[in-house]
JSON list of C-alpha atoms in Angstrom, two decimals:
[
{"chain": "A", "resi": 98, "resn": "MET", "atom": "CA", "xyz": [283.52, -103.07, 159.05]},
{"chain": "A", "resi": 99, "resn": "SER", "atom": "CA", "xyz": [287.04, -104.26, 158.20]},
{"chain": "A", "resi": 100, "resn": "SER", "atom": "CA", "xyz": [288.88, -102.53, 155.37]},
{"chain": "A", "resi": 101, "resn": "SER", "atom": "CA", "xyz": [289.15, -105.79, 153.38]},
{"chain": "A", "resi": 102, "resn": "VAL", "atom": "CA", "xyz": [285.44, -106.47, 153.56]},
{"chain": "A", "resi": 103, "resn": "GLU", "atom": "CA", "xyz": [284.65, -102.87, 152.62]},
{"chain": "A", "resi": 104, "resn": "ARG", "atom": "CA", "xyz": [287.00, -103.00, 149.62]},
{"chain": "A", "resi": 105, "resn": "ALA", "atom": "CA", "xyz": [285.54, -106.31, 148.48]},
{"chain": "A", "resi": 106, "resn": "LEU", "atom": "CA", "xyz": [282.03, -104.84, 148.63]},
{"chain": "A", "resi": 107, "resn": "HIS", "atom": "CA", "xyz": [283.18, -101.83, 146.64]},
{"chain": "A", "resi": 108, "resn": "ILE", "atom": "CA", "xyz": [284.60, -104.17, 143.99]},
{"chain": "A", "resi": 109, "resn": "LEU", "atom": "CA", "xyz": [281.26, -105.95, 143.69]},
{"chain": "A", "resi": 110, "resn": "VAL", "atom": "CA", "xyz": [279.42, -102.63, 143.35]},
{"chain": "A", "resi": 111, "resn": "GLU", "atom": "CA", "xyz": [281.82, -101.56, 140.60]},
{"chain": "A", "resi": 112, "resn": "LEU", "atom": "CA", "xyz": [281.46, -104.84, 138.71]},
{"chain": "A", "resi": 113, "resn": "ALA", "atom": "CA", "xyz": [277.68, -104.55, 138.90]},
{"chain": "A", "resi": 114, "resn": "SER", "atom": "CA", "xyz": [277.97, -101.78, 136.30]},
{"chain": "A", "resi": 115, "resn": "GLY", "atom": "CA", "xyz": [280.02, -103.97, 133.95]},
{"chain": "A", "resi": 116, "resn": "PRO", "atom": "CA", "xyz": [283.23, -106.04, 133.58]},
{"chain": "A", "resi": 117, "resn": "ALA", "atom": "CA", "xyz": [286.55, -104.43, 134.50]},
{"chain": "A", "resi": 118, "resn": "THR", "atom": "CA", "xyz": [290.25, -105.26, 134.68]},
{"chain": "A", "resi": 119, "resn": "ILE", "atom": "CA", "xyz": [292.33, -105.29, 137.85]},
{"chain": "A", "resi": 120, "resn": "SER", "atom": "CA", "xyz": [293.95, -102.03, 136.81]},
{"chain": "A", "resi": 121, "resn": "GLU", "atom": "CA", "xyz": [290.60, -100.35, 136.15]},
{"chain": "A", "resi": 122, "resn": "LEU", "atom": "CA", "xyz": [289.26, -101.41, 139.53]},
{"chain": "A", "resi": 123, "resn": "GLY", "atom": "CA", "xyz": [292.40, -100.20, 141.26]},
{"chain": "A", "resi": 124, "resn": "ARG", "atom": "CA", "xyz": [292.12, -96.76, 139.67]},
{"chain": "A", "resi": 125, "resn": "ARG", "atom": "CA", "xyz": [288.40, -96.39, 140.43]},
{"chain": "A", "resi": 126, "resn": "LEU", "atom": "CA", "xyz": [288.73, -97.50, 144.03]},
{"chain": "A", "resi": 127, "resn": "ASP", "atom": "CA", "xyz": [292.21, -96.13, 144.72]},
{"chain": "A", "resi": 128, "resn": "VAL", "atom": "CA", "xyz": [293.42, -99.59, 145.72]},
{"chain": "A", "resi": 129, "resn": "HIS", "atom": "CA", "xyz": [296.86, -101.04, 144.93]},
{"chain": "A", "resi": 130, "resn": "ARG", "atom": "CA", "xyz": [296.92, -103.70, 142.21]},
{"chain": "A", "resi": 131, "resn": "THR", "atom": "CA", "xyz": [298.18, -106.43, 144.54]},
{"chain": "A", "resi": 132, "resn": "THR", "atom": "CA", "xyz": [295.34, -105.70, 146.99]},
{"chain": "A", "resi": 133, "resn": "SER", "atom": "CA", "xyz": [292.77, -105.79, 144.19]},
{"chain": "A", "resi": 134, "resn": "LEU", "atom": "CA", "xyz": [294.19, -109.08, 142.92]},
{"chain": "A", "resi": 135, "resn": "ARG", "atom": "CA", "xyz": [294.08, -110.66, 146.38]},
{"chain": "A", "resi": 136, "resn": "LEU", "atom": "CA", "xyz": [290.47, -109.63, 146.93]},
{"chain": "A", "resi": 137, "resn": "LEU", "atom": "CA", "xyz": [289.41, -110.70, 143.43]},
{"chain": "A", "resi": 138, "resn": "ARG", "atom": "CA", "xyz": [290.97, -114.14, 143.88]},
{"chain": "A", "resi": 139, "resn": "THR", "atom": "CA", "xyz": [289.06, -114.61, 147.14]},
{"chain": "A", "resi": 140, "resn": "LEU", "atom": "CA", "xyz": [285.82, -113.46, 145.52]},
{"chain": "A", "resi": 141, "resn": "GLU", "atom": "CA", "xyz": [286.49, -115.75, 142.54]},
{"chain": "A", "resi": 142, "resn": "ASP", "atom": "CA", "xyz": [287.11, -118.76, 144.81]},
{"chain": "A", "resi": 143, "resn": "GLU", "atom": "CA", "xyz": [283.68, -118.14, 146.37]},
{"chain": "A", "resi": 144, "resn": "ARG", "atom": "CA", "xyz": [282.10, -117.61, 142.90]},
{"chain": "A", "resi": 145, "resn": "PHE", "atom": "CA", "xyz": [281.11, -113.99, 143.64]},
{"chain": "A", "resi": 146, "resn": "VAL", "atom": "CA", "xyz": [283.13, -112.88, 140.59]},
{"chain": "A", "resi": 147, "resn": "ARG", "atom": "CA", "xyz": [284.36, -114.66, 137.48]},
{"chain": "A", "resi": 148, "resn": "ARG", "atom": "CA", "xyz": [287.47, -113.98, 135.39]},
{"chain": "A", "resi": 149, "resn": "MET", "atom": "CA", "xyz": [286.71, -113.72, 131.67]},
{"chain": "A", "resi": 150, "resn": "ASP", "atom": "CA", "xyz": [288.95, -114.91, 128.81]},
{"chain": "A", "resi": 151, "resn": "ASP", "atom": "CA", "xyz": [290.07, -111.34, 128.09]},
{"chain": "A", "resi": 152, "resn": "GLY", "atom": "CA", "xyz": [291.32, -110.88, 131.67]},
{"chain": "A", "resi": 153, "resn": "ARG", "atom": "CA", "xyz": [288.42, -108.76, 132.88]},
{"chain": "A", "resi": 154, "resn": "TYR", "atom": "CA", "xyz": [286.30, -109.69, 135.86]},
{"chain": "A", "resi": 155, "resn": "ARG", "atom": "CA", "xyz": [282.51, -109.76, 136.03]},
{"chain": "A", "resi": 156, "resn": "ILE", "atom": "CA", "xyz": [279.83, -110.61, 138.56]},
{"chain": "A", "resi": 157, "resn": "GLY", "atom": "CA", "xyz": [279.75, -114.37, 139.24]},
{"chain": "A", "resi": 158, "resn": "PRO", "atom": "CA", "xyz": [276.89, -116.85, 139.57]},
{"chain": "A", "resi": 159, "resn": "ARG", "atom": "CA", "xyz": [276.74, -116.72, 143.35]},
{"chain": "A", "resi": 160, "resn": "MET", "atom": "CA", "xyz": [275.94, -113.01, 143.26]},
{"chain": "A", "resi": 161, "resn": "THR", "atom": "CA", "xyz": [273.14, -113.72, 140.80]},
{"chain": "A", "resi": 162, "resn": "THR", "atom": "CA", "xyz": [271.71, -116.34, 143.15]},
{"chain": "A", "resi": 163, "resn": "LEU", "atom": "CA", "xyz": [271.88, -113.97, 146.11]},
{"chain": "A", "resi": 164, "resn": "ALA", "atom": "CA", "xyz": [270.28, -111.15, 144.14]},
{"chain": "A", "resi": 165, "resn": "GLN", "atom": "CA", "xyz": [267.42, -113.38, 143.02]},
{"chain": "A", "resi": 166, "resn": "ALA", "atom": "CA", "xyz": [266.84, -114.60, 146.56]},
{"chain": "A", "resi": 167, "resn": "ALA", "atom": "CA", "xyz": [266.82, -111.02, 147.86]},
{"chain": "A", "resi": 168, "resn": "LEU", "atom": "CA", "xyz": [264.30, -109.89, 145.25]},
{"chain": "A", "resi": 169, "resn": "GLU", "atom": "CA", "xyz": [262.02, -112.87, 145.83]},
{"chain": "A", "resi": 170, "resn": "GLY", "atom": "CA", "xyz": [262.05, -112.11, 149.54]},
{"chain": "A", "resi": 171, "resn": "LEU", "atom": "CA", "xyz": [260.93, -108.53, 149.12]},
{"chain": "A", "resi": 172, "resn": "ASP", "atom": "CA", "xyz": [257.46, -107.71, 150.37]},
{"chain": "A", "resi": 173, "resn": "LEU", "atom": "CA", "xyz": [255.76, -104.74, 148.68]},
{"chain": "A", "resi": 174, "resn": "ARG", "atom": "CA", "xyz": [253.97, -103.55, 151.78]},
{"chain": "A", "resi": 175, "resn": "ALA", "atom": "CA", "xyz": [257.03, -103.89, 154.02]},
{"chain": "A", "resi": 176, "resn": "ALA", "atom": "CA", "xyz": [259.23, -102.12, 151.47]},
{"chain": "A", "resi": 177, "resn": "ALA", "atom": "CA", "xyz": [256.80, -99.23, 151.15]},
{"chain": "A", "resi": 178, "resn": "SER", "atom": "CA", "xyz": [255.58, -98.80, 154.73]},
{"chain": "A", "resi": 179, "resn": "GLY", "atom": "CA", "xyz": [258.14, -96.30, 155.99]},
{"chain": "A", "resi": 180, "resn": "HIS", "atom": "CA", "xyz": [257.97, -94.17, 152.85]},
{"chain": "A", "resi": 181, "resn": "LEU", "atom": "CA", "xyz": [254.17, -94.06, 152.97]},
{"chain": "A", "resi": 182, "resn": "ARG", "atom": "CA", "xyz": [254.21, -92.88, 156.55]},
{"chain": "A", "resi": 183, "resn": "GLU", "atom": "CA", "xyz": [256.78, -90.21, 155.81]},
{"chain": "A", "resi": 184, "resn": "LEU", "atom": "CA", "xyz": [254.60, -88.94, 152.97]},
{"chain": "A", "resi": 185, "resn": "GLY", "atom": "CA", "xyz": [251.56, -88.97, 155.27]},
{"chain": "A", "resi": 186, "resn": "ASP", "atom": "CA", "xyz": [253.46, -87.02, 157.91]},
{"chain": "A", "resi": 187, "resn": "ARG", "atom": "CA", "xyz": [254.50, -84.40, 155.37]},
{"chain": "A", "resi": 188, "resn": "CYS", "atom": "CA", "xyz": [251.16, -83.86, 153.63]},
{"chain": "A", "resi": 189, "resn": "GLY", "atom": "CA", "xyz": [248.65, -84.82, 156.33]},
{"chain": "A", "resi": 190, "resn": "HIS", "atom": "CA", "xyz": [246.28, -86.49, 153.85]},
{"chain": "A", "resi": 191, "resn": "THR", "atom": "CA", "xyz": [245.20, -90.07, 153.12]},
{"chain": "A", "resi": 192, "resn": "VAL", "atom": "CA", "xyz": [248.00, -92.08, 151.49]},
{"chain": "A", "resi": 193, "resn": "HIS", "atom": "CA", "xyz": [247.38, -95.38, 149.70]},
{"chain": "A", "resi": 194, "resn": "LEU", "atom": "CA", "xyz": [249.55, -98.13, 148.30]},
{"chain": "A", "resi": 195, "resn": "SER", "atom": "CA", "xyz": [247.65, -100.06, 145.63]},
{"chain": "A", "resi": 196, "resn": "ALA", "atom": "CA", "xyz": [248.45, -103.03, 143.41]},
{"chain": "A", "resi": 197, "resn": "LEU", "atom": "CA", "xyz": [246.91, -104.75, 140.42]},
{"chain": "A", "resi": 198, "resn": "ASP", "atom": "CA", "xyz": [244.37, -107.44, 141.28]},
{"chain": "A", "resi": 199, "resn": "GLY", "atom": "CA", "xyz": [242.97, -108.92, 138.10]},
{"chain": "A", "resi": 200, "resn": "SER", "atom": "CA", "xyz": [241.19, -106.13, 136.24]},
{"chain": "A", "resi": 201, "resn": "ARG", "atom": "CA", "xyz": [241.01, -103.86, 139.31]},
{"chain": "A", "resi": 202, "resn": "VAL", "atom": "CA", "xyz": [243.34, -102.29, 141.84]},
{"chain": "A", "resi": 203, "resn": "VAL", "atom": "CA", "xyz": [243.35, -103.28, 145.49]},
{"chain": "A", "resi": 204, "resn": "TYR", "atom": "CA", "xyz": [244.46, -101.14, 148.44]},
{"chain": "A", "resi": 205, "resn": "VAL", "atom": "CA", "xyz": [247.29, -102.98, 150.18]},
{"chain": "A", "resi": 206, "resn": "ASP", "atom": "CA", "xyz": [248.28, -100.30, 152.69]},
{"chain": "A", "resi": 207, "resn": "LYS", "atom": "CA", "xyz": [246.96, -96.99, 153.97]},
{"chain": "A", "resi": 208, "resn": "VAL", "atom": "CA", "xyz": [248.01, -94.01, 156.06]},
{"chain": "A", "resi": 209, "resn": "GLU", "atom": "CA", "xyz": [245.05, -92.13, 157.51]},
{"chain": "A", "resi": 210, "resn": "SER", "atom": "CA", "xyz": [244.54, -88.40, 157.02]},
{"chain": "A", "resi": 211, "resn": "ARG", "atom": "CA", "xyz": [244.98, -86.06, 159.98]},
{"chain": "A", "resi": 212, "resn": "HIS", "atom": "CA", "xyz": [241.87, -84.13, 158.89]},
{"chain": "A", "resi": 213, "resn": "ALA", "atom": "CA", "xyz": [238.43, -84.74, 160.36]},
{"chain": "A", "resi": 214, "resn": "ILE", "atom": "CA", "xyz": [237.02, -84.83, 156.81]},
{"chain": "A", "resi": 215, "resn": "ARG", "atom": "CA", "xyz": [238.75, -87.68, 155.03]},
{"chain": "A", "resi": 216, "resn": "MET", "atom": "CA", "xyz": [238.34, -90.35, 152.37]},
{"chain": "A", "resi": 217, "resn": "TYR", "atom": "CA", "xyz": [236.73, -93.57, 153.50]},
{"chain": "A", "resi": 218, "resn": "SER", "atom": "CA", "xyz": [238.62, -96.64, 152.31]},
{"chain": "A", "resi": 219, "resn": "ARG", "atom": "CA", "xyz": [239.98, -99.85, 153.75]},
{"chain": "A", "resi": 220, "resn": "ILE", "atom": "CA", "xyz": [242.89, -102.16, 153.08]},
{"chain": "A", "resi": 221, "resn": "GLY", "atom": "CA", "xyz": [241.73, -105.03, 150.89]},
{"chain": "A", "resi": 222, "resn": "ALA", "atom": "CA", "xyz": [239.05, -103.03, 149.10]},
{"chain": "A", "resi": 223, "resn": "SER", "atom": "CA", "xyz": [239.26, -102.82, 145.32]},
{"chain": "A", "resi": 224, "resn": "ALA", "atom": "CA", "xyz": [238.55, -100.06, 142.83]},
{"chain": "A", "resi": 225, "resn": "PRO", "atom": "CA", "xyz": [238.25, -99.73, 139.03]},
{"chain": "A", "resi": 226, "resn": "LEU", "atom": "CA", "xyz": [241.35, -99.09, 136.95]},
{"chain": "A", "resi": 227, "resn": "HIS", "atom": "CA", "xyz": [239.87, -96.52, 134.59]},
{"chain": "A", "resi": 228, "resn": "ALA", "atom": "CA", "xyz": [238.36, -94.21, 137.22]},
{"chain": "A", "resi": 229, "resn": "THR", "atom": "CA", "xyz": [241.12, -93.98, 139.84]},
{"chain": "A", "resi": 230, "resn": "ALA", "atom": "CA", "xyz": [244.48, -92.24, 139.93]},
{"chain": "A", "resi": 231, "resn": "VAL", "atom": "CA", "xyz": [246.23, -95.42, 141.09]},
{"chain": "A", "resi": 232, "resn": "GLY", "atom": "CA", "xyz": [244.60, -97.42, 138.31]},
{"chain": "A", "resi": 233, "resn": "LYS", "atom": "CA", "xyz": [245.52, -94.91, 135.65]},
{"chain": "A", "resi": 234, "resn": "ALA", "atom": "CA", "xyz": [249.08, -94.61, 136.97]},
{"chain": "A", "resi": 235, "resn": "LEU", "atom": "CA", "xyz": [249.44, -98.34, 136.31]},
{"chain": "A", "resi": 236, "resn": "LEU", "atom": "CA", "xyz": [247.55, -98.43, 133.01]},
{"chain": "A", "resi": 237, "resn": "ALA", "atom": "CA", "xyz": [249.73, -95.62, 131.63]},
{"chain": "A", "resi": 238, "resn": "ARG", "atom": "CA", "xyz": [252.80, -97.85, 131.98]},
{"chain": "A", "resi": 239, "resn": "LEU", "atom": "CA", "xyz": [251.35, -101.06, 130.57]},
{"chain": "A", "resi": 240, "resn": "PRO", "atom": "CA", "xyz": [251.77, -102.25, 126.98]},
{"chain": "A", "resi": 241, "resn": "THR", "atom": "CA", "xyz": [248.71, -101.81, 124.76]},
{"chain": "A", "resi": 242, "resn": "ASP", "atom": "CA", "xyz": [247.81, -105.50, 124.61]},
{"chain": "A", "resi": 243, "resn": "GLU", "atom": "CA", "xyz": [247.78, -105.81, 128.39]},
{"chain": "A", "resi": 244, "resn": "ARG", "atom": "CA", "xyz": [245.80, -102.59, 128.68]},
{"chain": "A", "resi": 245, "resn": "ASP", "atom": "CA", "xyz": [243.27, -104.02, 126.22]},
{"chain": "A", "resi": 246, "resn": "ARG", "atom": "CA", "xyz": [242.91, -107.19, 128.26]},
{"chain": "A", "resi": 247, "resn": "LEU", "atom": "CA", "xyz": [242.42, -105.38, 131.56]},
{"chain": "A", "resi": 248, "resn": "LEU", "atom": "CA", "xyz": [239.97, -102.75, 130.34]},
{"chain": "A", "resi": 249, "resn": "GLY", "atom": "CA", "xyz": [237.72, -104.91, 128.20]},
{"chain": "A", "resi": 250, "resn": "GLU", "atom": "CA", "xyz": [235.01, -103.43, 126.06]},
{"chain": "A", "resi": 251, "resn": "GLU", "atom": "CA", "xyz": [233.80, -99.85, 126.25]},
{"chain": "A", "resi": 252, "resn": "PRO", "atom": "CA", "xyz": [231.80, -98.03, 127.42]},
{"chain": "A", "resi": 253, "resn": "PHE", "atom": "CA", "xyz": [233.39, -98.34, 130.83]},
{"chain": "A", "resi": 254, "resn": "PRO", "atom": "CA", "xyz": [231.24, -98.00, 133.96]},
{"chain": "A", "resi": 255, "resn": "SER", "atom": "CA", "xyz": [230.43, -94.44, 134.94]},
{"chain": "A", "resi": 256, "resn": "TYR", "atom": "CA", "xyz": [230.78, -93.45, 138.60]},
{"chain": "A", "resi": 257, "resn": "THR", "atom": "CA", "xyz": [230.51, -89.65, 138.34]},
{"chain": "A", "resi": 258, "resn": "ALA", "atom": "CA", "xyz": [229.96, -87.09, 135.61]},
{"chain": "A", "resi": 259, "resn": "ASN", "atom": "CA", "xyz": [233.77, -86.92, 135.22]},
{"chain": "A", "resi": 260, "resn": "THR", "atom": "CA", "xyz": [234.41, -90.63, 134.62]},
{"chain": "A", "resi": 261, "resn": "ARG", "atom": "CA", "xyz": [236.04, -91.35, 131.27]},
{"chain": "A", "resi": 262, "resn": "THR", "atom": "CA", "xyz": [233.86, -94.06, 129.76]},
{"chain": "A", "resi": 263, "resn": "THR", "atom": "CA", "xyz": [235.36, -94.25, 126.25]},
{"chain": "A", "resi": 264, "resn": "ARG", "atom": "CA", "xyz": [238.72, -95.70, 125.26]},
{"chain": "A", "resi": 265, "resn": "ALA", "atom": "CA", "xyz": [239.69, -92.61, 123.28]},
{"chain": "A", "resi": 266, "resn": "ALA", "atom": "CA", "xyz": [239.16, -90.28, 126.24]},
{"chain": "A", "resi": 267, "resn": "LEU", "atom": "CA", "xyz": [240.93, -92.64, 128.61]},
{"chain": "A", "resi": 268, "resn": "ASP", "atom": "CA", "xyz": [243.91, -93.19, 126.29]},
{"chain": "A", "resi": 269, "resn": "GLU", "atom": "CA", "xyz": [244.34, -89.43, 125.97]},
{"chain": "A", "resi": 270, "resn": "ASP", "atom": "CA", "xyz": [244.43, -89.11, 129.74]},
{"chain": "A", "resi": 271, "resn": "LEU", "atom": "CA", "xyz": [246.85, -92.03, 130.06]},
{"chain": "A", "resi": 272, "resn": "ALA", "atom": "CA", "xyz": [249.21, -90.45, 127.53]},
{"chain": "A", "resi": 273, "resn": "ARG", "atom": "CA", "xyz": [249.35, -87.32, 129.68]},
{"chain": "A", "resi": 274, "resn": "ALA", "atom": "CA", "xyz": [249.95, -89.43, 132.78]},
{"chain": "A", "resi": 275, "resn": "ALA", "atom": "CA", "xyz": [252.82, -91.31, 131.13]},
{"chain": "A", "resi": 276, "resn": "GLU", "atom": "CA", "xyz": [254.43, -88.07, 129.96]},
{"chain": "A", "resi": 277, "resn": "ARG", "atom": "CA", "xyz": [254.36, -86.28, 133.33]},
{"chain": "A", "resi": 278, "resn": "GLY", "atom": "CA", "xyz": [254.94, -89.39, 135.47]},
{"chain": "A", "resi": 279, "resn": "TRP", "atom": "CA", "xyz": [251.78, -89.23, 137.58]},
{"chain": "A", "resi": 280, "resn": "ALA", "atom": "CA", "xyz": [248.03, -89.67, 137.14]},
{"chain": "A", "resi": 281, "resn": "LEU", "atom": "CA", "xyz": [245.05, -87.68, 138.36]},
{"chain": "A", "resi": 282, "resn": "ASP", "atom": "CA", "xyz": [241.61, -88.72, 139.57]},
{"chain": "A", "resi": 283, "resn": "ASP", "atom": "CA", "xyz": [239.59, -85.56, 138.95]},
{"chain": "A", "resi": 284, "resn": "PHE", "atom": "CA", "xyz": [236.51, -86.61, 140.97]},
{"chain": "A", "resi": 285, "resn": "GLU", "atom": "CA", "xyz": [236.08, -89.55, 138.58]},
{"chain": "A", "resi": 286, "resn": "HIS", "atom": "CA", "xyz": [235.38, -92.32, 141.09]},
{"chain": "A", "resi": 287, "resn": "GLU", "atom": "CA", "xyz": [233.77, -90.36, 143.94]},
{"chain": "A", "resi": 288, "resn": "GLU", "atom": "CA", "xyz": [232.16, -86.96, 143.52]},
{"chain": "A", "resi": 289, "resn": "PHE", "atom": "CA", "xyz": [233.98, -85.30, 146.42]},
{"chain": "A", "resi": 290, "resn": "ILE", "atom": "CA", "xyz": [237.37, -87.07, 146.33]},
{"chain": "A", "resi": 291, "resn": "GLN", "atom": "CA", "xyz": [240.34, -86.17, 144.15]},
{"chain": "A", "resi": 292, "resn": "CYS", "atom": "CA", "xyz": [243.63, -88.09, 143.99]},
{"chain": "A", "resi": 293, "resn": "VAL", "atom": "CA", "xyz": [247.11, -87.95, 142.52]},
{"chain": "A", "resi": 294, "resn": "ALA", "atom": "CA", "xyz": [249.15, -91.15, 142.06]},
{"chain": "A", "resi": 295, "resn": "ALA", "atom": "CA", "xyz": [252.52, -92.30, 140.73]},
{"chain": "A", "resi": 296, "resn": "PRO", "atom": "CA", "xyz": [253.59, -95.80, 139.65]},
{"chain": "A", "resi": 297, "resn": "VAL", "atom": "CA", "xyz": [255.90, -98.11, 141.59]},
{"chain": "A", "resi": 298, "resn": "PHE", "atom": "CA", "xyz": [258.28, -100.28, 139.54]},
{"chain": "A", "resi": 299, "resn": "ASP", "atom": "CA", "xyz": [259.79, -103.64, 140.43]},
{"chain": "A", "resi": 300, "resn": "ALA", "atom": "CA", "xyz": [263.35, -104.77, 139.73]},
{"chain": "A", "resi": 301, "resn": "ALA", "atom": "CA", "xyz": [262.41, -105.72, 136.16]},
{"chain": "A", "resi": 302, "resn": "GLY", "atom": "CA", "xyz": [261.01, -102.24, 135.48]},
{"chain": "A", "resi": 303, "resn": "ARG", "atom": "CA", "xyz": [257.37, -103.32, 135.52]},
{"chain": "A", "resi": 304, "resn": "ALA", "atom": "CA", "xyz": [254.74, -101.02, 137.03]},
{"chain": "A", "resi": 305, "resn": "THR", "atom": "CA", "xyz": [253.21, -103.30, 139.65]},
{"chain": "A", "resi": 306, "resn": "ALA", "atom": "CA", "xyz": [251.84, -100.85, 142.24]},
{"chain": "A", "resi": 307, "resn": "ALA", "atom": "CA", "xyz": [251.08, -97.18, 142.79]},
{"chain": "A", "resi": 308, "resn": "VAL", "atom": "CA", "xyz": [251.30, -94.62, 145.59]},
{"chain": "A", "resi": 309, "resn": "SER", "atom": "CA", "xyz": [248.55, -92.02, 145.91]},
{"chain": "A", "resi": 310, "resn": "VAL", "atom": "CA", "xyz": [247.34, -89.12, 148.02]},
{"chain": "A", "resi": 311, "resn": "SER", "atom": "CA", "xyz": [243.56, -88.65, 148.24]},
{"chain": "A", "resi": 312, "resn": "VAL", "atom": "CA", "xyz": [241.86, -85.49, 149.49]},
{"chain": "A", "resi": 313, "resn": "PRO", "atom": "CA", "xyz": [238.25, -84.30, 149.74]},
{"chain": "A", "resi": 314, "resn": "ARG", "atom": "CA", "xyz": [237.18, -81.32, 147.65]},
{"chain": "A", "resi": 315, "resn": "MET", "atom": "CA", "xyz": [236.48, -79.19, 150.73]},
{"chain": "A", "resi": 316, "resn": "VAL", "atom": "CA", "xyz": [239.94, -79.75, 152.25]},
{"chain": "A", "resi": 317, "resn": "VAL", "atom": "CA", "xyz": [242.25, -79.01, 149.30]},
{"chain": "A", "resi": 318, "resn": "ASP", "atom": "CA", "xyz": [241.56, -77.32, 145.97]},
{"chain": "A", "resi": 319, "resn": "ARG", "atom": "CA", "xyz": [242.88, -78.55, 142.63]},
{"chain": "A", "resi": 320, "resn": "GLU", "atom": "CA", "xyz": [245.99, -76.37, 142.77]},
{"chain": "A", "resi": 321, "resn": "GLY", "atom": "CA", "xyz": [246.80, -77.74, 146.21]},
{"chain": "A", "resi": 322, "resn": "LEU", "atom": "CA", "xyz": [246.37, -81.30, 144.99]},
{"chain": "A", "resi": 323, "resn": "LEU", "atom": "CA", "xyz": [248.64, -80.82, 141.98]},
{"chain": "A", "resi": 324, "resn": "ALA", "atom": "CA", "xyz": [251.28, -79.33, 144.27]},
{"chain": "A", "resi": 325, "resn": "LEU", "atom": "CA", "xyz": [251.48, -82.75, 145.96]},
{"chain": "A", "resi": 326, "resn": "ALA", "atom": "CA", "xyz": [252.43, -84.57, 142.72]},
{"chain": "A", "resi": 327, "resn": "PRO", "atom": "CA", "xyz": [256.23, -84.13, 143.06]},
{"chain": "A", "resi": 328, "resn": "ASP", "atom": "CA", "xyz": [256.21, -85.54, 146.60]},
{"chain": "A", "resi": 329, "resn": "VAL", "atom": "CA", "xyz": [254.00, -88.46, 145.57]},
{"chain": "A", "resi": 330, "resn": "SER", "atom": "CA", "xyz": [256.31, -89.20, 142.63]},
{"chain": "A", "resi": 331, "resn": "ALA", "atom": "CA", "xyz": [259.39, -89.04, 144.85]},
{"chain": "A", "resi": 332, "resn": "THR", "atom": "CA", "xyz": [257.79, -91.49, 147.30]},
{"chain": "A", "resi": 333, "resn": "ALA", "atom": "CA", "xyz": [256.91, -93.90, 144.48]},
{"chain": "A", "resi": 334, "resn": "ARG", "atom": "CA", "xyz": [260.52, -93.75, 143.26]},
{"chain": "A", "resi": 335, "resn": "ALA", "atom": "CA", "xyz": [261.81, -94.47, 146.76]},
{"chain": "A", "resi": 336, "resn": "VAL", "atom": "CA", "xyz": [259.55, -97.53, 147.05]},
{"chain": "A", "resi": 337, "resn": "SER", "atom": "CA", "xyz": [260.65, -98.68, 143.58]},
{"chain": "A", "resi": 338, "resn": "GLU", "atom": "CA", "xyz": [264.29, -98.48, 144.64]},
{"chain": "A", "resi": 339, "resn": "GLU", "atom": "CA", "xyz": [263.48, -100.59, 147.70]},
{"chain": "A", "resi": 340, "resn": "LEU", "atom": "CA", "xyz": [262.13, -103.22, 145.28]},
{"chain": "A", "resi": 341, "resn": "GLY", "atom": "CA", "xyz": [265.35, -103.22, 143.26]},
{"chain": "A", "resi": 342, "resn": "TRP", "atom": "CA", "xyz": [264.37, -100.82, 140.48]},
{"chain": "A", "resi": 343, "resn": "ASN", "atom": "CA", "xyz": [267.20, -98.84, 138.94]},
{"chain": "A", "resi": 344, "resn": "GLN", "atom": "CA", "xyz": [266.15, -95.99, 136.67]},
{"chain": "A", "resi": 345, "resn": "THR", "atom": "CA", "xyz": [269.49, -95.94, 134.87]}
]
């Protein structure tokens, strides 16, 4: 990459955090004022930056157009695929990527477990929000009115003795999930399967998907499952960043 192109890209990255003067950009990037001015004029001519009335420069309309086009072109499954497989390689268990589908979650991608005893699931299958780790990871990040709409009236369907069928019990669990950043399915949907899941955020900061690891009771105990939570959360963050999410 040529030095001019590299410096121009660095200028755009700096301006993404807020307007700046020529002098400020020169100090941050260790570039001479005349070089900064030359690059800024070229970027301004192409509408990548815009000079404000106070002399500072900011991101221009062409950058906004490019950013919007890039975000619209992102595919959740494609953005997540590599990260899901890396997680599967590290833990050896079933990994799912799930997304909201009406009032349920649907599995949009899957990495199979290396163990002979594994969870049965298939891409395209759906599951209830209130009884799955992926569903609860999403519900925990939704505003109350949207949560109300998705859950409907209680009691919620019971799948096992552990399913939370009342709103009070579910809300308590969701509060814990929001606080720690991940949700747990404690044999609530299937009697022999436990899961941990973390939400995936889009560029607007909305929780639109979730990453999970699912393991049978006889393969990993509860302590072993909880030990996977940091890695699941890190994978969900990596996918979120691929989708344009910026935590700061």
